[in-house]
């Protein structure tokens, strides 16, 4: 079946512009995660959506970052007034239901490579 | 959360077993141990997970100590394609990744 998809695959923008990154999770998955990964670094958690619960935004680095998940499916990560340090690969993952049996196998999308000039 | 500690990097000869350790001394009773890996320029890939018992699948084996304070991921016959960063995570709800172990498979 279809996996997690993300768009665009690459985005180049100028400092100060806003960008929107999209994630389409696997159908039926209730949990959705956003991470970012700077060059040569590990994964940095950004935000987590689970069903209709309030999202866990504890990983968002500043108030320039926000995310929505409409209808419990597609999610959009928005970065306002982008800065050069925002340059990274932004990864989205989804999982079936982490609250069921305390397990949470995440399936990752290919990522969006954001470059802020 | 159970904090996990892993070596920053490891080498293994091709064809040999790669044994990747992970310490999670503060793990609680309902936290699973998960392993993922990330091959260069790709998203992380699930490998295996377990709670108490040792687990084996087509990719790897997971050995969890009886006190559950540490675990070892075993790749039985490492190939060059196993070169990746390997992440050990112990969580009971959402999974958050640390820095992992960079495994180099040497020809």
PDB file of C-alpha atoms in Angstrom:
ATOM      1  CA  UNK A   1       0.000   0.000   0.000  1.00  0.00           C
ATOM      2  CA  UNK A   2       0.958   3.676  -0.155  1.00  0.00           C
ATOM      3  CA  UNK A   3       3.440   4.897   2.371  1.00  0.00           C
ATOM      4  CA  UNK A   4       3.890   8.304   3.941  1.00  0.00           C
ATOM      5  CA  UNK A   5       4.325  10.975   1.303  1.00  0.00           C
ATOM      6  CA  UNK A   6       5.718  14.480   1.666  1.00  0.00           C
ATOM      7  CA  UNK A   7       5.812  17.471  -0.591  1.00  0.00           C
ATOM      8  CA  UNK A   8       7.705  19.229  -1.906  1.00  0.00           C
ATOM      9  CA  UNK A   9      10.770  17.009  -1.931  1.00  0.00           C
ATOM     10  CA  UNK A  10      12.999  20.075  -2.115  1.00  0.00           C
ATOM     11  CA  UNK A  11      12.311  23.692  -1.248  1.00  0.00           C
ATOM     12  CA  UNK A  12      14.661  26.611  -1.655  1.00  0.00           C
ATOM     13  CA  UNK A  13      13.520  29.885  -0.177  1.00  0.00           C
ATOM     14  CA  UNK A  14      14.876  33.265   0.767  1.00  0.00           C
ATOM     15  CA  UNK A  15      15.433  34.334   4.327  1.00  0.00           C
ATOM     16  CA  UNK A  16      12.313  35.933   5.753  1.00  0.00           C
ATOM     17  CA  UNK A  17       9.832  34.097   3.547  1.00  0.00           C
ATOM     18  CA  UNK A  18       7.192  31.698   4.863  1.00  0.00           C
ATOM     19  CA  UNK A  19       7.125  28.052   3.786  1.00  0.00           C
ATOM     20  CA  UNK A  20       4.573  25.259   4.044  1.00  0.00           C
ATOM     21  CA  UNK A  21       5.532  21.604   4.070  1.00  0.00           C
ATOM     22  CA  UNK A  22       2.944  18.894   3.545  1.00  0.00           C
ATOM     23  CA  UNK A  23       2.662  15.367   4.893  1.00  0.00           C
ATOM     24  CA  UNK A  24       0.197  12.683   3.815  1.00  0.00           C
ATOM     25  CA  UNK A  25       0.259   9.885   6.382  1.00  0.00           C
ATOM     26  CA  UNK A  26      -0.618   6.258   5.786  1.00  0.00           C
ATOM     27  CA  UNK A  27      -4.384   5.867   5.621  1.00  0.00           C
ATOM     28  CA  UNK A  28      -5.849   4.880   8.961  1.00  0.00           C
ATOM     29  CA  UNK A  29      -2.840   5.936  11.005  1.00  0.00           C
ATOM     30  CA  UNK A  30      -3.954   8.053  13.928  1.00  0.00           C
ATOM     31  CA  UNK A  31      -0.576   9.389  15.006  1.00  0.00           C
ATOM     32  CA  UNK A  32       1.558  11.814  13.013  1.00  0.00           C
ATOM     33  CA  UNK A  33       4.999  13.190  13.857  1.00  0.00           C
ATOM     34  CA  UNK A  34       7.203  15.910  12.478  1.00  0.00           C
ATOM     35  CA  UNK A  35      10.983  15.830  12.898  1.00  0.00           C
ATOM     36  CA  UNK A  36      13.822  17.749  11.424  1.00  0.00           C
ATOM     37  CA  UNK A  37      17.364  16.690  10.744  1.00  0.00           C
ATOM     38  CA  UNK A  38      20.183  19.094  10.135  1.00  0.00           C
ATOM     39  CA  UNK A  39      23.171  17.947   8.109  1.00  0.00           C
ATOM     40  CA  UNK A  40      25.073  15.249   9.957  1.00  0.00           C
ATOM     41  CA  UNK A  41      22.834  15.487  13.011  1.00  0.00           C
ATOM     42  CA  UNK A  42      20.285  13.191  14.619  1.00  0.00           C
ATOM     43  CA  UNK A  43      16.532  13.525  14.416  1.00  0.00           C
ATOM     44  CA  UNK A  44      14.989  16.415  16.320  1.00  0.00           C
ATOM     45  CA  UNK A  45      11.387  15.955  17.405  1.00  0.00           C
ATOM     46  CA  UNK A  46       9.116  18.878  16.537  1.00  0.00           C
ATOM     47  CA  UNK A  47       5.446  18.031  17.067  1.00  0.00           C
ATOM     48  CA  UNK A  48       3.143  15.050  17.530  1.00  0.00           C
ATOM     49  CA  UNK A  49      -0.555  14.613  16.688  1.00  0.00           C
ATOM     50  CA  UNK A  50      -2.611  11.761  18.075  1.00  0.00           C
ATOM     51  CA  UNK A  51      -6.241  11.466  17.022  1.00  0.00           C
ATOM     52  CA  UNK A  52      -8.342  14.341  18.296  1.00  0.00           C
ATOM     53  CA  UNK A  53      -6.081  15.112  21.232  1.00  0.00           C
ATOM     54  CA  UNK A  54      -4.281  18.412  21.557  1.00  0.00           C
ATOM     55  CA  UNK A  55      -0.942  18.137  19.745  1.00  0.00           C
ATOM     56  CA  UNK A  56       2.316  17.834  21.648  1.00  0.00           C
ATOM     57  CA  UNK A  57       4.195  20.920  20.504  1.00  0.00           C
ATOM     58  CA  UNK A  58       7.043  20.579  22.955  1.00  0.00           C
ATOM     59  CA  UNK A  59       9.686  20.194  20.257  1.00  0.00           C
ATOM     60  CA  UNK A  60       8.885  23.291  18.215  1.00  0.00           C
ATOM     61  CA  UNK A  61      12.010  25.478  18.371  1.00  0.00           C
ATOM     62  CA  UNK A  62      10.262  28.847  18.187  1.00  0.00           C
ATOM     63  CA  UNK A  63       6.885  30.477  17.633  1.00  0.00           C
ATOM     64  CA  UNK A  64       7.758  30.796  13.957  1.00  0.00           C
ATOM     65  CA  UNK A  65       6.965  27.092  13.667  1.00  0.00           C
ATOM     66  CA  UNK A  66       3.416  25.774  13.643  1.00  0.00           C
ATOM     67  CA  UNK A  67       1.602  22.727  12.354  1.00  0.00           C
ATOM     68  CA  UNK A  68      -1.932  21.667  11.611  1.00  0.00           C
ATOM     69  CA  UNK A  69      -3.539  18.360  10.950  1.00  0.00           C
ATOM     70  CA  UNK A  70      -6.851  18.677   9.148  1.00  0.00           C
ATOM     71  CA  UNK A  71      -9.475  15.974   9.429  1.00  0.00           C
ATOM     72  CA  UNK A  72      -7.094  13.705  11.246  1.00  0.00           C
ATOM     73  CA  UNK A  73      -5.138  13.044   8.073  1.00  0.00           C
ATOM     74  CA  UNK A  74      -2.983  15.486   6.109  1.00  0.00           C
ATOM     75  CA  UNK A  75      -0.644  17.729   8.070  1.00  0.00           C
ATOM     76  CA  UNK A  76       1.029  20.996   7.162  1.00  0.00           C
ATOM     77  CA  UNK A  77       4.125  22.335   8.888  1.00  0.00           C
ATOM     78  CA  UNK A  78       4.484  26.088   8.488  1.00  0.00           C
ATOM     79  CA  UNK A  79       7.654  28.045   9.123  1.00  0.00           C
ATOM     80  CA  UNK A  80       7.240  31.791   9.147  1.00  0.00           C
ATOM     81  CA  UNK A  81      10.003  34.297   8.469  1.00  0.00           C
ATOM     82  CA  UNK A  82      12.484  31.545   7.676  1.00  0.00           C
ATOM     83  CA  UNK A  83      16.051  31.821   8.889  1.00  0.00           C
ATOM     84  CA  UNK A  84      19.184  30.152   7.548  1.00  0.00           C
ATOM     85  CA  UNK A  85      19.343  27.898  10.605  1.00  0.00           C
ATOM     86  CA  UNK A  86      15.973  26.444   9.567  1.00  0.00           C
ATOM     87  CA  UNK A  87      17.727  24.696   6.682  1.00  0.00           C
ATOM     88  CA  UNK A  88      17.317  20.965   7.264  1.00  0.00           C
ATOM     89  CA  UNK A  89      15.467  17.886   6.104  1.00  0.00           C
ATOM     90  CA  UNK A  90      11.964  17.850   7.570  1.00  0.00           C
ATOM     91  CA  UNK A  91      10.662  14.333   8.098  1.00  0.00           C
ATOM     92  CA  UNK A  92       7.124  13.222   8.742  1.00  0.00           C
ATOM     93  CA  UNK A  93       6.124   9.872  10.211  1.00  0.00           C
ATOM     94  CA  UNK A  94       2.848   8.183  11.023  1.00  0.00           C
ATOM     95  CA  UNK A  95       1.882   5.232  13.175  1.00  0.00           C
ATOM     96  CA  UNK A  96      -1.242   3.167  13.560  1.00  0.00           C
ATOM     97  CA  UNK A  97      -2.160   3.843  17.157  1.00  0.00           C
ATOM     98  CA  UNK A  98       0.511   4.309  19.767  1.00  0.00           C
ATOM     99  CA  UNK A  99      -2.039   4.130  22.558  1.00  0.00           C
ATOM    100  CA  UNK A 100      -3.007   0.561  21.686  1.00  0.00           C
ATOM    101  CA  UNK A 101      -0.806  -1.893  23.526  1.00  0.00           C
ATOM    102  CA  UNK A 102       1.902   0.690  24.144  1.00  0.00           C
ATOM    103  CA  UNK A 103       3.545   0.126  20.823  1.00  0.00           C
ATOM    104  CA  UNK A 104       4.310   2.682  18.178  1.00  0.00           C
ATOM    105  CA  UNK A 105       6.045   1.609  14.983  1.00  0.00           C
ATOM    106  CA  UNK A 106       6.589   4.719  12.932  1.00  0.00           C
ATOM    107  CA  UNK A 107       6.724   4.798   9.162  1.00  0.00           C
ATOM    108  CA  UNK A 108       8.652   7.688   7.709  1.00  0.00           C
ATOM    109  CA  UNK A 109       8.211   9.719   4.590  1.00  0.00           C
ATOM    110  CA  UNK A 110      11.089  10.653   2.287  1.00  0.00           C
ATOM    111  CA  UNK A 111      11.395  14.119   3.797  1.00  0.00           C
ATOM    112  CA  UNK A 112      11.475  17.668   2.465  1.00  0.00           C
ATOM    113  CA  UNK A 113      14.885  19.249   2.089  1.00  0.00           C
ATOM    114  CA  UNK A 114      14.546  22.921   2.987  1.00  0.00           C
ATOM    115  CA  UNK A 115      17.273  25.355   2.060  1.00  0.00           C
ATOM    116  CA  UNK A 116      17.046  28.935   3.282  1.00  0.00           C
ATOM    117  CA  UNK A 117      19.337  31.287   1.413  1.00  0.00           C
TER     118      UNK A 117
ATOM    119  CA  UNK B   1      10.950   8.792  29.391  1.00  0.00           C
ATOM    120  CA  UNK B   2      13.780   6.301  29.637  1.00  0.00           C
ATOM    121  CA  UNK B   3      16.978   7.942  28.483  1.00  0.00           C
ATOM    122  CA  UNK B   4      19.051   5.710  26.245  1.00  0.00           C
ATOM    123  CA  UNK B   5      22.780   5.831  25.716  1.00  0.00           C
ATOM    124  CA  UNK B   6      24.543   4.380  22.726  1.00  0.00           C
ATOM    125  CA  UNK B   7      28.119   4.524  21.453  1.00  0.00           C
ATOM    126  CA  UNK B   8      28.614   7.259  18.923  1.00  0.00           C
ATOM    127  CA  UNK B   9      30.085   4.944  16.310  1.00  0.00           C
ATOM    128  CA  UNK B  10      31.120   1.337  15.694  1.00  0.00           C
ATOM    129  CA  UNK B  11      32.898  -0.654  13.010  1.00  0.00           C
ATOM    130  CA  UNK B  12      32.115  -4.202  11.926  1.00  0.00           C
ATOM    131  CA  UNK B  13      33.651  -6.395   9.252  1.00  0.00           C
ATOM    132  CA  UNK B  14      31.410  -7.464   6.417  1.00  0.00           C
ATOM    133  CA  UNK B  15      29.943 -10.929   7.003  1.00  0.00           C
ATOM    134  CA  UNK B  16      30.426 -10.773  10.746  1.00  0.00           C
ATOM    135  CA  UNK B  17      27.722 -10.215  13.337  1.00  0.00           C
ATOM    136  CA  UNK B  18      27.226  -6.596  14.332  1.00  0.00           C
ATOM    137  CA  UNK B  19      26.290  -6.185  17.992  1.00  0.00           C
ATOM    138  CA  UNK B  20      24.983  -2.733  18.854  1.00  0.00           C
ATOM    139  CA  UNK B  21      24.573  -2.010  22.567  1.00  0.00           C
ATOM    140  CA  UNK B  22      22.114   0.315  24.227  1.00  0.00           C
ATOM    141  CA  UNK B  23      21.777   1.276  27.878  1.00  0.00           C
ATOM    142  CA  UNK B  24      18.379   2.261  29.253  1.00  0.00           C
ATOM    143  CA  UNK B  25      18.908   1.949  32.989  1.00  0.00           C
ATOM    144  CA  UNK B  26      15.869   4.086  33.906  1.00  0.00           C
ATOM    145  CA  UNK B  27      13.416   2.179  31.763  1.00  0.00           C
ATOM    146  CA  UNK B  28      10.006   1.590  33.316  1.00  0.00           C
ATOM    147  CA  UNK B  29       7.969  -1.575  33.204  1.00  0.00           C
ATOM    148  CA  UNK B  30       5.697  -0.573  30.355  1.00  0.00           C
ATOM    149  CA  UNK B  31       8.295   0.986  28.079  1.00  0.00           C
ATOM    150  CA  UNK B  32       9.152  -0.936  24.951  1.00  0.00           C
ATOM    151  CA  UNK B  33      12.635  -0.938  23.446  1.00  0.00           C
ATOM    152  CA  UNK B  34      12.605   0.039  19.779  1.00  0.00           C
ATOM    153  CA  UNK B  35      15.344   0.014  17.194  1.00  0.00           C
ATOM    154  CA  UNK B  36      15.322   1.991  13.965  1.00  0.00           C
ATOM    155  CA  UNK B  37      18.024   2.702  11.452  1.00  0.00           C
ATOM    156  CA  UNK B  38      18.632   5.492   9.002  1.00  0.00           C
ATOM    157  CA  UNK B  39      20.582   4.903   5.852  1.00  0.00           C
ATOM    158  CA  UNK B  40      22.165   7.987   4.339  1.00  0.00           C
ATOM    159  CA  UNK B  41      19.654  10.363   2.734  1.00  0.00           C
ATOM    160  CA  UNK B  42      16.666   8.194   3.652  1.00  0.00           C
ATOM    161  CA  UNK B  43      14.031   8.367   6.382  1.00  0.00           C
ATOM    162  CA  UNK B  44      14.428   6.096   9.429  1.00  0.00           C
ATOM    163  CA  UNK B  45      13.353   2.487   9.030  1.00  0.00           C
ATOM    164  CA  UNK B  46      11.823   0.332  11.749  1.00  0.00           C
ATOM    165  CA  UNK B  47      13.886  -2.734  12.623  1.00  0.00           C
ATOM    166  CA  UNK B  48      12.511  -4.460  15.706  1.00  0.00           C
ATOM    167  CA  UNK B  49      11.028  -3.872  19.135  1.00  0.00           C
ATOM    168  CA  UNK B  50      10.519  -5.797  22.369  1.00  0.00           C
ATOM    169  CA  UNK B  51       9.393  -5.510  25.955  1.00  0.00           C
ATOM    170  CA  UNK B  52      10.954  -8.305  27.994  1.00  0.00           C
ATOM    171  CA  UNK B  53      11.599 -11.288  25.784  1.00  0.00           C
ATOM    172  CA  UNK B  54      14.244 -11.556  23.117  1.00  0.00           C
ATOM    173  CA  UNK B  55      12.878 -10.994  19.647  1.00  0.00           C
ATOM    174  CA  UNK B  56      13.980 -12.042  16.178  1.00  0.00           C
ATOM    175  CA  UNK B  57      12.749 -11.103  12.741  1.00  0.00           C
ATOM    176  CA  UNK B  58      14.098 -11.219   9.213  1.00  0.00           C
ATOM    177  CA  UNK B  59      16.295  -8.195   9.817  1.00  0.00           C
ATOM    178  CA  UNK B  60      17.773  -8.629  13.268  1.00  0.00           C
ATOM    179  CA  UNK B  61      17.627 -10.041  16.763  1.00  0.00           C
ATOM    180  CA  UNK B  62      17.005  -8.051  19.921  1.00  0.00           C
ATOM    181  CA  UNK B  63      18.453  -9.260  23.205  1.00  0.00           C
ATOM    182  CA  UNK B  64      17.082  -7.550  26.322  1.00  0.00           C
ATOM    183  CA  UNK B  65      18.750  -8.197  29.669  1.00  0.00           C
ATOM    184  CA  UNK B  66      16.657  -9.702  32.429  1.00  0.00           C
ATOM    185  CA  UNK B  67      16.671  -6.438  34.400  1.00  0.00           C
ATOM    186  CA  UNK B  68      15.773  -4.596  31.152  1.00  0.00           C
ATOM    187  CA  UNK B  69      18.446  -1.986  31.770  1.00  0.00           C
ATOM    188  CA  UNK B  70      20.233  -2.689  28.521  1.00  0.00           C
ATOM    189  CA  UNK B  71      19.720  -4.344  25.173  1.00  0.00           C
ATOM    190  CA  UNK B  72      21.710  -5.413  22.137  1.00  0.00           C
ATOM    191  CA  UNK B  73      20.676  -5.321  18.517  1.00  0.00           C
ATOM    192  CA  UNK B  74      22.310  -8.087  16.521  1.00  0.00           C
ATOM    193  CA  UNK B  75      22.682  -8.027  12.750  1.00  0.00           C
ATOM    194  CA  UNK B  76      23.783 -11.632  12.194  1.00  0.00           C
ATOM    195  CA  UNK B  77      25.678 -11.256   8.918  1.00  0.00           C
ATOM    196  CA  UNK B  78      26.420  -7.609   8.289  1.00  0.00           C
ATOM    197  CA  UNK B  79      26.625  -6.357   4.718  1.00  0.00           C
ATOM    198  CA  UNK B  80      27.791  -3.047   3.310  1.00  0.00           C
ATOM    199  CA  UNK B  81      24.142  -2.057   2.971  1.00  0.00           C
ATOM    200  CA  UNK B  82      23.811  -2.189   6.761  1.00  0.00           C
ATOM    201  CA  UNK B  83      25.990   0.914   7.072  1.00  0.00           C
ATOM    202  CA  UNK B  84      23.644   3.361   8.778  1.00  0.00           C
ATOM    203  CA  UNK B  85      22.843   5.216  11.989  1.00  0.00           C
ATOM    204  CA  UNK B  86      21.063   2.919  14.438  1.00  0.00           C
ATOM    205  CA  UNK B  87      18.690   4.413  16.989  1.00  0.00           C
ATOM    206  CA  UNK B  88      17.664   2.742  20.243  1.00  0.00           C
ATOM    207  CA  UNK B  89      14.555   4.181  21.858  1.00  0.00           C
ATOM    208  CA  UNK B  90      12.657   3.298  25.029  1.00  0.00           C
ATOM    209  CA  UNK B  91       9.242   4.876  25.256  1.00  0.00           C
ATOM    210  CA  UNK B  92       5.776   3.942  26.366  1.00  0.00           C
ATOM    211  CA  UNK B  93       3.892   6.259  24.091  1.00  0.00           C
ATOM    212  CA  UNK B  94       5.442   8.374  21.432  1.00  0.00           C
ATOM    213  CA  UNK B  95       8.937   7.697  20.230  1.00  0.00           C
ATOM    214  CA  UNK B  96      11.569  10.396  20.253  1.00  0.00           C
ATOM    215  CA  UNK B  97      14.940   9.739  18.674  1.00  0.00           C
ATOM    216  CA  UNK B  98      18.377  10.368  20.188  1.00  0.00           C
ATOM    217  CA  UNK B  99      21.666  10.574  18.327  1.00  0.00           C
ATOM    218  CA  UNK B 100      22.136   6.861  17.662  1.00  0.00           C
ATOM    219  CA  UNK B 101      25.179   4.798  16.725  1.00  0.00           C
ATOM    220  CA  UNK B 102      26.854   5.266  13.362  1.00  0.00           C
ATOM    221  CA  UNK B 103      27.683   1.736  12.195  1.00  0.00           C
ATOM    222  CA  UNK B 104      30.361   1.338   9.532  1.00  0.00           C
ATOM    223  CA  UNK B 105      30.539  -2.014   7.794  1.00  0.00           C
ATOM    224  CA  UNK B 106      34.060  -2.565   6.538  1.00  0.00           C
ATOM    225  CA  UNK B 107      34.716  -4.587   3.366  1.00  0.00           C
TER     226      UNK B 107
END
